[in-house]
PDB file of C-alpha atoms in Angstrom:
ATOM      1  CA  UNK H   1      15.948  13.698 -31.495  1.00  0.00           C
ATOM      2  CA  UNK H   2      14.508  10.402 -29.939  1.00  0.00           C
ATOM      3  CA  UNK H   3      11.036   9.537 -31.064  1.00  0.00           C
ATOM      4  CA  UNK H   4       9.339   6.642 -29.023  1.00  0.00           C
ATOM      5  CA  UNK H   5       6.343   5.017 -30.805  1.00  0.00           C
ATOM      6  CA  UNK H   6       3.318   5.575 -28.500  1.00  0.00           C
ATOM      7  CA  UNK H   7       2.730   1.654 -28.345  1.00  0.00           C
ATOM      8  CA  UNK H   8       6.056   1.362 -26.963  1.00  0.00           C
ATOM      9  CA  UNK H   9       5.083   3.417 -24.030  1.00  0.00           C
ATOM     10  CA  UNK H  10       2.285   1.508 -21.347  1.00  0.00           C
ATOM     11  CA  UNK H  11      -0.365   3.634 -20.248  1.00  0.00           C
ATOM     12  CA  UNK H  12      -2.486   2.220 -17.907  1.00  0.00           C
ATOM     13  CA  UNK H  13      -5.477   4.034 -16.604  1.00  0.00           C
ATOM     14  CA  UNK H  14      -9.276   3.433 -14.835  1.00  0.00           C
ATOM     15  CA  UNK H  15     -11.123   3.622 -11.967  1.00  0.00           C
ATOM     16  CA  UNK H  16      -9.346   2.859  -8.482  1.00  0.00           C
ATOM     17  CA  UNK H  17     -12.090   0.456  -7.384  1.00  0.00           C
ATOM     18  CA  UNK H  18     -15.263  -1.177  -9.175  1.00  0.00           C
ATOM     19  CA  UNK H  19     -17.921   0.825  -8.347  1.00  0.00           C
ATOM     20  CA  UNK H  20     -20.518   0.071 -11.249  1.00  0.00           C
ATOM     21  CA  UNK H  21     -20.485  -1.123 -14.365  1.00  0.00           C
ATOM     22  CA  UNK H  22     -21.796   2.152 -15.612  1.00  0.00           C
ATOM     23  CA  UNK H  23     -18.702   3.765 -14.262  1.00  0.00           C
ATOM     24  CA  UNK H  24     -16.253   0.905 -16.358  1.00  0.00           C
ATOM     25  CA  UNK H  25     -18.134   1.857 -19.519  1.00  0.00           C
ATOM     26  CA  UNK H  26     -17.968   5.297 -19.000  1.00  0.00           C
ATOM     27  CA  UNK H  27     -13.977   5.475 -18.660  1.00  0.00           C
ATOM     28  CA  UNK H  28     -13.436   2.365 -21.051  1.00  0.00           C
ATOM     29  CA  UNK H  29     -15.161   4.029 -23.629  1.00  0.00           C
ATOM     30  CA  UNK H  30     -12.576   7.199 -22.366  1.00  0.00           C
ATOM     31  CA  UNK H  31     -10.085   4.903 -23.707  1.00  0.00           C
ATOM     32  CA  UNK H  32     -11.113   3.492 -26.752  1.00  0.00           C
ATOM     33  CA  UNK H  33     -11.812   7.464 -27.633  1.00  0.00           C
ATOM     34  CA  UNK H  34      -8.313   7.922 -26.534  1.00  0.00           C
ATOM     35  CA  UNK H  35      -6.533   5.328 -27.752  1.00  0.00           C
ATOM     36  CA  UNK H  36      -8.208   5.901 -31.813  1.00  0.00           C
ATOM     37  CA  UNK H  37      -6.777   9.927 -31.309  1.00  0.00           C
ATOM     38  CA  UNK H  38      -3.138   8.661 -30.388  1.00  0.00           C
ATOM     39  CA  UNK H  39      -2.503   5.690 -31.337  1.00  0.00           C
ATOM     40  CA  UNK H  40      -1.651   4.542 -28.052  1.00  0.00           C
ATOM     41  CA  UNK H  41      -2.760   1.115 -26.562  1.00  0.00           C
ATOM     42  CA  UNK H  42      -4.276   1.772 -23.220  1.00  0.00           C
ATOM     43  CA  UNK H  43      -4.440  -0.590 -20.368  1.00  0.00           C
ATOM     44  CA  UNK H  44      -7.775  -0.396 -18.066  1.00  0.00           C
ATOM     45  CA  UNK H  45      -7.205  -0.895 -14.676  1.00  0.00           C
ATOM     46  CA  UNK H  46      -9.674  -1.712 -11.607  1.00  0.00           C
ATOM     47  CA  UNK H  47      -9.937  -3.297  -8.647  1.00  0.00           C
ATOM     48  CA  UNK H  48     -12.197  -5.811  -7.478  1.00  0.00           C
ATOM     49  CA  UNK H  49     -11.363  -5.894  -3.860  1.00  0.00           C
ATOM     50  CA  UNK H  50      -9.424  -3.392  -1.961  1.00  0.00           C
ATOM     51  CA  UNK H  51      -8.005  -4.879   0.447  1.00  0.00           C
ATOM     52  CA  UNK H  52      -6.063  -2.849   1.836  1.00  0.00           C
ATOM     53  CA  UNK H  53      -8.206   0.170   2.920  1.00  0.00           C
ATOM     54  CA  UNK H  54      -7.555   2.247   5.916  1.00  0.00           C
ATOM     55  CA  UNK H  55     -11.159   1.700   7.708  1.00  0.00           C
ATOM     56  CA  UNK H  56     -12.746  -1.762   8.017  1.00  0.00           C
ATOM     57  CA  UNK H  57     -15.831   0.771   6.757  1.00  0.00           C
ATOM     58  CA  UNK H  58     -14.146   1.758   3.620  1.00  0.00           C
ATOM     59  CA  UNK H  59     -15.784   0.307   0.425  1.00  0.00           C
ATOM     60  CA  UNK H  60     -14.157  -2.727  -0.998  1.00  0.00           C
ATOM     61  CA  UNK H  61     -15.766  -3.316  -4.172  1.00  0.00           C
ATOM     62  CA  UNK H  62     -17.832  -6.747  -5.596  1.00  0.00           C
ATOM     63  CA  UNK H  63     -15.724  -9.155  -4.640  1.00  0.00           C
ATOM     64  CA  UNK H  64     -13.707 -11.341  -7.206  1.00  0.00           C
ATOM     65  CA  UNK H  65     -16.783 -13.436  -8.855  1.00  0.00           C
ATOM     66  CA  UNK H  66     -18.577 -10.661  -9.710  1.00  0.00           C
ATOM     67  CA  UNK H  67     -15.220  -7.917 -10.356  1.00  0.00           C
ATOM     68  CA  UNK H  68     -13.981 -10.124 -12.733  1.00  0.00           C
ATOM     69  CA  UNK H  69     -17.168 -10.691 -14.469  1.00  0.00           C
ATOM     70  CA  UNK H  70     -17.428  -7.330 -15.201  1.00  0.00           C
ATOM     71  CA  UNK H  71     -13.580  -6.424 -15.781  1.00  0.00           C
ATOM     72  CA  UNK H  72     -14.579  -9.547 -18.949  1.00  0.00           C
ATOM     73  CA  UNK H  73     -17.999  -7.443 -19.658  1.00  0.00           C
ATOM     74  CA  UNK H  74     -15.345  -4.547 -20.423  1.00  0.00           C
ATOM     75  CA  UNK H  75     -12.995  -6.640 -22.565  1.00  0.00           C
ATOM     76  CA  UNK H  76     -15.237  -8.139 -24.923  1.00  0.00           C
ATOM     77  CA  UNK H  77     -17.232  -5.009 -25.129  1.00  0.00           C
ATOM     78  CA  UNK H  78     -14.477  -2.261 -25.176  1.00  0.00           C
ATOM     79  CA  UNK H  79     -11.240  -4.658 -26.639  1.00  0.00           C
ATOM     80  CA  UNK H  80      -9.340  -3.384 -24.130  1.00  0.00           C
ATOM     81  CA  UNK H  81      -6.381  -5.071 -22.161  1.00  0.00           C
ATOM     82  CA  UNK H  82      -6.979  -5.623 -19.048  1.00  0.00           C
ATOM     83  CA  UNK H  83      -5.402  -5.234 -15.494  1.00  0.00           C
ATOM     84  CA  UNK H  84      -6.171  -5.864 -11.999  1.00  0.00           C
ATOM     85  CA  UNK H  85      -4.266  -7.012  -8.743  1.00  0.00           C
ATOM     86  CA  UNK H  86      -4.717  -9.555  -6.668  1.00  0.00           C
ATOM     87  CA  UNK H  87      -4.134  -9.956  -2.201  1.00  0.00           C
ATOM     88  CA  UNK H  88      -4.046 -13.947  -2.208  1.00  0.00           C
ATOM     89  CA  UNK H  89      -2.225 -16.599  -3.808  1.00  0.00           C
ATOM     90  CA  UNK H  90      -5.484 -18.307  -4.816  1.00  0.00           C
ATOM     91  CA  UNK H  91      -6.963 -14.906  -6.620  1.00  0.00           C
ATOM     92  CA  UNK H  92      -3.997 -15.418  -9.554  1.00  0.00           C
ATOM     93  CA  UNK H  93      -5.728 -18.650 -11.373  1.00  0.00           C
ATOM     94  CA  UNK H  94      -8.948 -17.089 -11.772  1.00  0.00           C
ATOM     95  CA  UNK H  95      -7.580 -13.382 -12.702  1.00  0.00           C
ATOM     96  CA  UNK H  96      -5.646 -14.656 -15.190  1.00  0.00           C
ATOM     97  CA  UNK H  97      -8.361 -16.338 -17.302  1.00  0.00           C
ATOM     98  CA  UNK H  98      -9.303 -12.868 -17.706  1.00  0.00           C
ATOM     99  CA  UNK H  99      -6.897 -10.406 -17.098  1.00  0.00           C
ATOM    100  CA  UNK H 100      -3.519  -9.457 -19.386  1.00  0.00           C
ATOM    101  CA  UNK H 101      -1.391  -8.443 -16.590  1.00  0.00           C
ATOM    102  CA  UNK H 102      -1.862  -9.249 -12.813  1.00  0.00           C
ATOM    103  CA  UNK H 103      -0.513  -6.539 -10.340  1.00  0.00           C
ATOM    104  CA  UNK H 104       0.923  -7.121  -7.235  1.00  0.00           C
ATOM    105  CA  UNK H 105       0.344  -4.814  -4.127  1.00  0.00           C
ATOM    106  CA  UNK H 106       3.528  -2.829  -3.619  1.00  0.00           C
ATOM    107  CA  UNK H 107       2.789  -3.807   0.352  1.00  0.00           C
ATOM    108  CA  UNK H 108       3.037  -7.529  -0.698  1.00  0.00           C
ATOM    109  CA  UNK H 109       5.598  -7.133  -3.131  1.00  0.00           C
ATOM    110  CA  UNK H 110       8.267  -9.559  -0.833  1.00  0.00           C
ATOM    111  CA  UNK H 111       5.323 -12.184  -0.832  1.00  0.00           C
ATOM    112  CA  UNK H 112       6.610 -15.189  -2.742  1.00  0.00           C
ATOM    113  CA  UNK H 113       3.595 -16.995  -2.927  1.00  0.00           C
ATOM    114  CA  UNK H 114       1.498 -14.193  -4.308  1.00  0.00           C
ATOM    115  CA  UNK H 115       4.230 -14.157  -7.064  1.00  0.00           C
ATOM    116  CA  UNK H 116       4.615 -17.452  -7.537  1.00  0.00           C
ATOM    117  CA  UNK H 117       0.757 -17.978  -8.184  1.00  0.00           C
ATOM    118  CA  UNK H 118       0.939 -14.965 -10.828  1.00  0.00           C
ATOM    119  CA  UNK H 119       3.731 -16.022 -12.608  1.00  0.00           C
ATOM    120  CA  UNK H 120       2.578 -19.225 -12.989  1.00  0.00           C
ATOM    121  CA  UNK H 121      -0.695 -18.074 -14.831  1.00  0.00           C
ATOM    122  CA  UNK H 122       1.568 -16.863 -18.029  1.00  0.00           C
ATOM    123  CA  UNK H 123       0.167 -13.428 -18.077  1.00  0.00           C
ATOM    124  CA  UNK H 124       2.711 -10.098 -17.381  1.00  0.00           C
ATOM    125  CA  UNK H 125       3.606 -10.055 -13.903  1.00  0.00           C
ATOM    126  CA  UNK H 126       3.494  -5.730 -12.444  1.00  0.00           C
ATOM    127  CA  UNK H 127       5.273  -5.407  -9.365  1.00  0.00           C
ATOM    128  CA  UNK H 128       4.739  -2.343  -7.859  1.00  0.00           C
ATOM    129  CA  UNK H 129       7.917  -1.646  -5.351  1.00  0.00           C
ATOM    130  CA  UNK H 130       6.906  -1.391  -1.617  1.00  0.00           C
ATOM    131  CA  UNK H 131       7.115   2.560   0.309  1.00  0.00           C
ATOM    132  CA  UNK H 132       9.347   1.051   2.226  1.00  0.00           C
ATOM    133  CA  UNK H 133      12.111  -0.677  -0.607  1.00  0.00           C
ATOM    134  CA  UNK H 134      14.845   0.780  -2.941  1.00  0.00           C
ATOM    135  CA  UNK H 135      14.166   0.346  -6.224  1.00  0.00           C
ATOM    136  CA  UNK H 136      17.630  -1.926  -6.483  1.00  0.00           C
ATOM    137  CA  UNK H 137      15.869  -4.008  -3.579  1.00  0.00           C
ATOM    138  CA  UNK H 138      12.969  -5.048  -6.489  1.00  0.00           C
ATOM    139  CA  UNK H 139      15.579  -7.501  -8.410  1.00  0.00           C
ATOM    140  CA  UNK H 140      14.577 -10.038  -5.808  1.00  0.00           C
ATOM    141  CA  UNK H 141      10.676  -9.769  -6.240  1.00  0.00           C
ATOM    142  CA  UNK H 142      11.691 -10.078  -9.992  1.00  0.00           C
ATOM    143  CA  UNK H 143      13.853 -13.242  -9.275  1.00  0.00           C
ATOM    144  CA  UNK H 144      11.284 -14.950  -7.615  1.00  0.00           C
ATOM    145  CA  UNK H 145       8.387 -14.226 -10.590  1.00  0.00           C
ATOM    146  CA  UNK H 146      11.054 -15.428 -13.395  1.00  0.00           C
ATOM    147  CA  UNK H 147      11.986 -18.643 -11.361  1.00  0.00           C
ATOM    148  CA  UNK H 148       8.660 -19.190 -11.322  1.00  0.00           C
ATOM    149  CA  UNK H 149       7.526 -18.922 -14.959  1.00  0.00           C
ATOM    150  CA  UNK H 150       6.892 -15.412 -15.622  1.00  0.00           C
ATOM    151  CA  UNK H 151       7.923 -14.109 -19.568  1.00  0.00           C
ATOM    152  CA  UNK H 152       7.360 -10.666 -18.979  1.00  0.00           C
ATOM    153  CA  UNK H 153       8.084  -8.561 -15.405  1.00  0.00           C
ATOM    154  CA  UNK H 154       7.238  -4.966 -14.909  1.00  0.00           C
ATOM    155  CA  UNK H 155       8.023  -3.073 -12.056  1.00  0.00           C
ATOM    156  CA  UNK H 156       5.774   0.110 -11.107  1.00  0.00           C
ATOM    157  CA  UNK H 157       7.389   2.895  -8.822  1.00  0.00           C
ATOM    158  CA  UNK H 158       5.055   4.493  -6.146  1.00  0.00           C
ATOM    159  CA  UNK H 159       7.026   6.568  -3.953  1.00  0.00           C
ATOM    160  CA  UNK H 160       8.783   5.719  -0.327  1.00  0.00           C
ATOM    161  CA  UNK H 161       7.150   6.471   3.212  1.00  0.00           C
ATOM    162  CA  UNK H 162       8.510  10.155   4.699  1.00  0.00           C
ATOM    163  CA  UNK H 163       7.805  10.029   8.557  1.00  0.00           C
ATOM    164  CA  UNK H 164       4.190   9.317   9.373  1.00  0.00           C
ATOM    165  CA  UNK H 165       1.189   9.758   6.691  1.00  0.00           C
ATOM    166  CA  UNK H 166       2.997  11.137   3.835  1.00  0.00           C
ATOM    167  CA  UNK H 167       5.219   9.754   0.631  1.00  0.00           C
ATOM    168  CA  UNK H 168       7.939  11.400  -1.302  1.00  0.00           C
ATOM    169  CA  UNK H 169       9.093   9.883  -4.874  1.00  0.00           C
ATOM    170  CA  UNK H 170      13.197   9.467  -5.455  1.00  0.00           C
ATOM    171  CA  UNK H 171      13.148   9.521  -9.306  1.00  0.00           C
ATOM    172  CA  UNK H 172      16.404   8.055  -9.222  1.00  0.00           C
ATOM    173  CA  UNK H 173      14.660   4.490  -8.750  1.00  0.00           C
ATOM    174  CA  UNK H 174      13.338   4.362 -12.007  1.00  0.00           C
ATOM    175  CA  UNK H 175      16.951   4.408 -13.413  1.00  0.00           C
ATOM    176  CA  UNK H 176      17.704   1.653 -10.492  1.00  0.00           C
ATOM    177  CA  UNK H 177      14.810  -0.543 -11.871  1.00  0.00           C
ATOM    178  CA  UNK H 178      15.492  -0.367 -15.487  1.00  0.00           C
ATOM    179  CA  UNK H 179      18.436  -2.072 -14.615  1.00  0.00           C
ATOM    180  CA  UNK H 180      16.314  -5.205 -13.669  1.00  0.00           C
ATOM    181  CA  UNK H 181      13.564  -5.055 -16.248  1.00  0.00           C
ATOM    182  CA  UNK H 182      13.000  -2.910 -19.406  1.00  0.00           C
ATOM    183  CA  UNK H 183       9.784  -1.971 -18.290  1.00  0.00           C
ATOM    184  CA  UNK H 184       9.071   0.745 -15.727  1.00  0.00           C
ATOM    185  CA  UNK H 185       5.844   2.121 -14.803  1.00  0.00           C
ATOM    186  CA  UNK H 186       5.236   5.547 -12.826  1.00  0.00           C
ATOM    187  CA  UNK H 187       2.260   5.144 -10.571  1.00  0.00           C
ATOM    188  CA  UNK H 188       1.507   8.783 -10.510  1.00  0.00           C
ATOM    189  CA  UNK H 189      -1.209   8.828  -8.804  1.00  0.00           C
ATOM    190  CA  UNK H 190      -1.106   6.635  -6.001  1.00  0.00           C
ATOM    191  CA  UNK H 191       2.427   8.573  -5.359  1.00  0.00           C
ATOM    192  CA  UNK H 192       0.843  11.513  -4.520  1.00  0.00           C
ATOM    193  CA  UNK H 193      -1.014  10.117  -1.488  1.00  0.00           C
ATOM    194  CA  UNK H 194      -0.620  10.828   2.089  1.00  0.00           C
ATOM    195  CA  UNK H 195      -1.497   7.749   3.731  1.00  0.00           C
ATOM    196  CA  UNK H 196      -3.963   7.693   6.583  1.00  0.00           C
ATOM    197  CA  UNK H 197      -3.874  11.547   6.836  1.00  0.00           C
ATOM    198  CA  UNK H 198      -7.447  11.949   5.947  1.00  0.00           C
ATOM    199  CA  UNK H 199      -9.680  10.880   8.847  1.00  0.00           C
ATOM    200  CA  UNK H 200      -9.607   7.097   8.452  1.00  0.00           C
ATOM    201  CA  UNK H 201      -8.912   7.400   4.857  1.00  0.00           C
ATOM    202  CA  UNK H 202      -6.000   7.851   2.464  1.00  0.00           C
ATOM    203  CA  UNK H 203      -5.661  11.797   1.385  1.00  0.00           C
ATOM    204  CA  UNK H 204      -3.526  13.100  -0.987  1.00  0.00           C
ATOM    205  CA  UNK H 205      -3.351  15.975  -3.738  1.00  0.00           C
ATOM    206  CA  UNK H 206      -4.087  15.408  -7.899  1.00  0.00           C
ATOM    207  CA  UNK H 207      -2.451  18.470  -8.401  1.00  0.00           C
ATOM    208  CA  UNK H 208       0.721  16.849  -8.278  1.00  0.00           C
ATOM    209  CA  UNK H 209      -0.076  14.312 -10.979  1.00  0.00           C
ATOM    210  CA  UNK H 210       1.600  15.764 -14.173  1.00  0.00           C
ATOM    211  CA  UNK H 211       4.593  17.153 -12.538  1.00  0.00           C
ATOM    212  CA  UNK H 212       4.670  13.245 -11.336  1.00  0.00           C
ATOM    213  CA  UNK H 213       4.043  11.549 -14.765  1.00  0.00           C
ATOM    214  CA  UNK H 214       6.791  14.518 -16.425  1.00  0.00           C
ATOM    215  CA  UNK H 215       9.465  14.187 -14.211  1.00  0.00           C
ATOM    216  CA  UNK H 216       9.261  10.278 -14.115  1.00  0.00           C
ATOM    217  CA  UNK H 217       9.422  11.119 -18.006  1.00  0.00           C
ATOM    218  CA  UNK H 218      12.663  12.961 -17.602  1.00  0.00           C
ATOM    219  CA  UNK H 219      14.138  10.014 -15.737  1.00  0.00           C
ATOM    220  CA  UNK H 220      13.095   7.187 -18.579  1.00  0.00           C
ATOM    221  CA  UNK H 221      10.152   5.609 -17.605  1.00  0.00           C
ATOM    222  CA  UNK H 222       8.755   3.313 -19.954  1.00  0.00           C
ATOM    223  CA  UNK H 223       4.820   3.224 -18.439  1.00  0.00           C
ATOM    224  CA  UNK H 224       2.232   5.278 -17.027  1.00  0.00           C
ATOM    225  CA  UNK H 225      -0.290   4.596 -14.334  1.00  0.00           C
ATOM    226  CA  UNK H 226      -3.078   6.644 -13.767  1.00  0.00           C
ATOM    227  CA  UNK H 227      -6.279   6.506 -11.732  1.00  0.00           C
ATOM    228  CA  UNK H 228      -9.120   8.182 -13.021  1.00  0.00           C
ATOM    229  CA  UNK H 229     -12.649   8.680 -12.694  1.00  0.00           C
ATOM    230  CA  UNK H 230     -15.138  11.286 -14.268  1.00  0.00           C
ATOM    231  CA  UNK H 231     -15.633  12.842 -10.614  1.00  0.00           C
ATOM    232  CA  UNK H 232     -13.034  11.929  -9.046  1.00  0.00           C
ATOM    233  CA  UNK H 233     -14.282  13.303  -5.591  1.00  0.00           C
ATOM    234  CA  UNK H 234     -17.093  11.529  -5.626  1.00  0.00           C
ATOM    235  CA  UNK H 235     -14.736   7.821  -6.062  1.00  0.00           C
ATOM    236  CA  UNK H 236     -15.261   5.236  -3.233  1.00  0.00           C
ATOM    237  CA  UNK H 237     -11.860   4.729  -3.013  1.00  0.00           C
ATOM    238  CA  UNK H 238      -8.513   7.450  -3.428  1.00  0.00           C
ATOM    239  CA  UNK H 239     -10.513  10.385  -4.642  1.00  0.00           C
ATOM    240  CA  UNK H 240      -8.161  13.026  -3.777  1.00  0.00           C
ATOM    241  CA  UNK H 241      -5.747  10.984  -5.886  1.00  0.00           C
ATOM    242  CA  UNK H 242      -7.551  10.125  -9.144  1.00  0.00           C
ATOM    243  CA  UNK H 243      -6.762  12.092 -12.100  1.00  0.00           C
ATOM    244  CA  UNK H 244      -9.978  14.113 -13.360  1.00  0.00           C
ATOM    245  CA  UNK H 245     -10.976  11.619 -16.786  1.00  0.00           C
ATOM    246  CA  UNK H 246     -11.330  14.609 -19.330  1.00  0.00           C
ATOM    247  CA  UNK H 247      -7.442  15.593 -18.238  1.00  0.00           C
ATOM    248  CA  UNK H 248      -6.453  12.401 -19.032  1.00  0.00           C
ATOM    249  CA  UNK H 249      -5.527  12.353 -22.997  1.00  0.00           C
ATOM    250  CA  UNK H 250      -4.020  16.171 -22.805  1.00  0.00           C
ATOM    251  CA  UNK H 251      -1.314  14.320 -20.013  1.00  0.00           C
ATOM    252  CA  UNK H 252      -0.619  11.843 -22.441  1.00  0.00           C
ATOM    253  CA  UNK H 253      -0.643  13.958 -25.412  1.00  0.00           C
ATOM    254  CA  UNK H 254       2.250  15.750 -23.455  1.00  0.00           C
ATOM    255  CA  UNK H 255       3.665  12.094 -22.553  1.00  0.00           C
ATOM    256  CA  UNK H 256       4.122  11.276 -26.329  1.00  0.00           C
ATOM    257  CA  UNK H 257       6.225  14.705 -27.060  1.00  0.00           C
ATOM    258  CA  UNK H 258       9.947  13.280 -28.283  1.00  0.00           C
ATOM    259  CA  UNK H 259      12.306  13.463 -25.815  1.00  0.00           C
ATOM    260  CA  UNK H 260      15.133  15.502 -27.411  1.00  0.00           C
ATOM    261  CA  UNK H 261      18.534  14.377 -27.019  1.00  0.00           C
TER     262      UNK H 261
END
């Protein structure tokens, strides 16, 4: 029997987009809740700007100033780790004052710049692997952030585009990526989108999100990312995708089970 210590596993987990800071201090304190029951180390994640949505209507969030004012509200308050991604080279110097890892857009994964700038801030570089890469493809994002200065490299699978408006997730890339980096997150929430099939918006189906996070389990992965928000249909941003908050701990209760072998 294999038994992984639940540190050794990366969970990260929060809100798709800033929406308030009641909303951060609702899920943070999730965590911290969480994290005293399992002994895990969870990561909160949010977004200060999405820059990428769909509609030029779609909410964004508070900008960087502000976001990352309030992502360091929820670190000294909460003790959490913190992670966010960034659209612009520039954006890296100022998230990494506050942030433990920086996260790069799987659509901008190829952009050297972006990872230059990260790398160079010393904090843990997450590359998540573009819809439209093979997860061997990713050893060249992860050349470019090492070259540049980065220590520690994780790459975060997300699923591949299938025809228009809809993604499909080939496990098999996990095992591909572990080849490059020890490290290797399952986004399983953002992999159960289907882009640009909801009216000007991203749709997609939660129901899908444990079968996601087990079967990425089955094929090694060493991290966890989950979007989550108390009502998740209510969210600004991806809220047919974000896990409902009071399922989160019984996933990752079933996450932590040893793998038998």
């Amino acid at each position: 029997m294999i038994v992984i210590m639940s540190k050794q596993i990366k969970f990260i987990a929060g809100p798709c987009v800033i929406e308030s800071a009641e909303l951060l201090d609702v899920v943070a304190a999730k965590l911290v809740d969480i994290n005293k029951r399992l002994g895990t180390d969870i990561i909160f994640k949010a977004s200060f700007d999405k820059a990428n949505r769909t509609s030029i209507r779609s909410f964004r969030g508070p900008g960087i100033d502000k976001g990352l004012q309030m992502l360091s509200d929820v670190k000294s308050k909460y003790g959490l780790k913190i992670l966010t991604d960034i659209h612009e080279a520039w954006q890296a110097e100022p998230t990494g004052e506050v942030c433990d890892v920086i996260q790069i857009p799987a659509f901008l994964c190829r952009q050297t710049d972006l990872l230059v700038a990260a790398a160079k801030t010393g904090r843990t570089v997450n590359i998540k692997k573009a819809q439209f890469l093979a997860g061997r493809d990713m050893r060249y994002p992860v050349e470019k952030a090492r070259e540049a200065g980065a220590e520690e490299v994780w790459l975060t699978e997300r699923g591949n585009m299938m025809g228009y408006g809809n993604l499909v997730v080939d496990f098999r890339n996990i095992a591909d990526m572990k080849e490059i980096v020890p490290t290797v997150v399952m986004d399983c929430t953002h992999s159960v989108q289907r882009p640009d099939a909801a009216g000007g918006k991203t749709g997609g189906d939660r129901r899908f999100v444990p079968a996601m996070a087990l079967a990425a389990k089955a094929f090694g992965a060493t991290g966890y990312f989950f979007e989550v928000h108390p009502t998740p249909d209510e969210g600004l941003s991806d809220a047919a995708n974000m896990l409902e908050l009071n399922k989160l701990e019984g996933l990752i209760k079933e996450l932590l089970k040893p793998t038998e072998g």
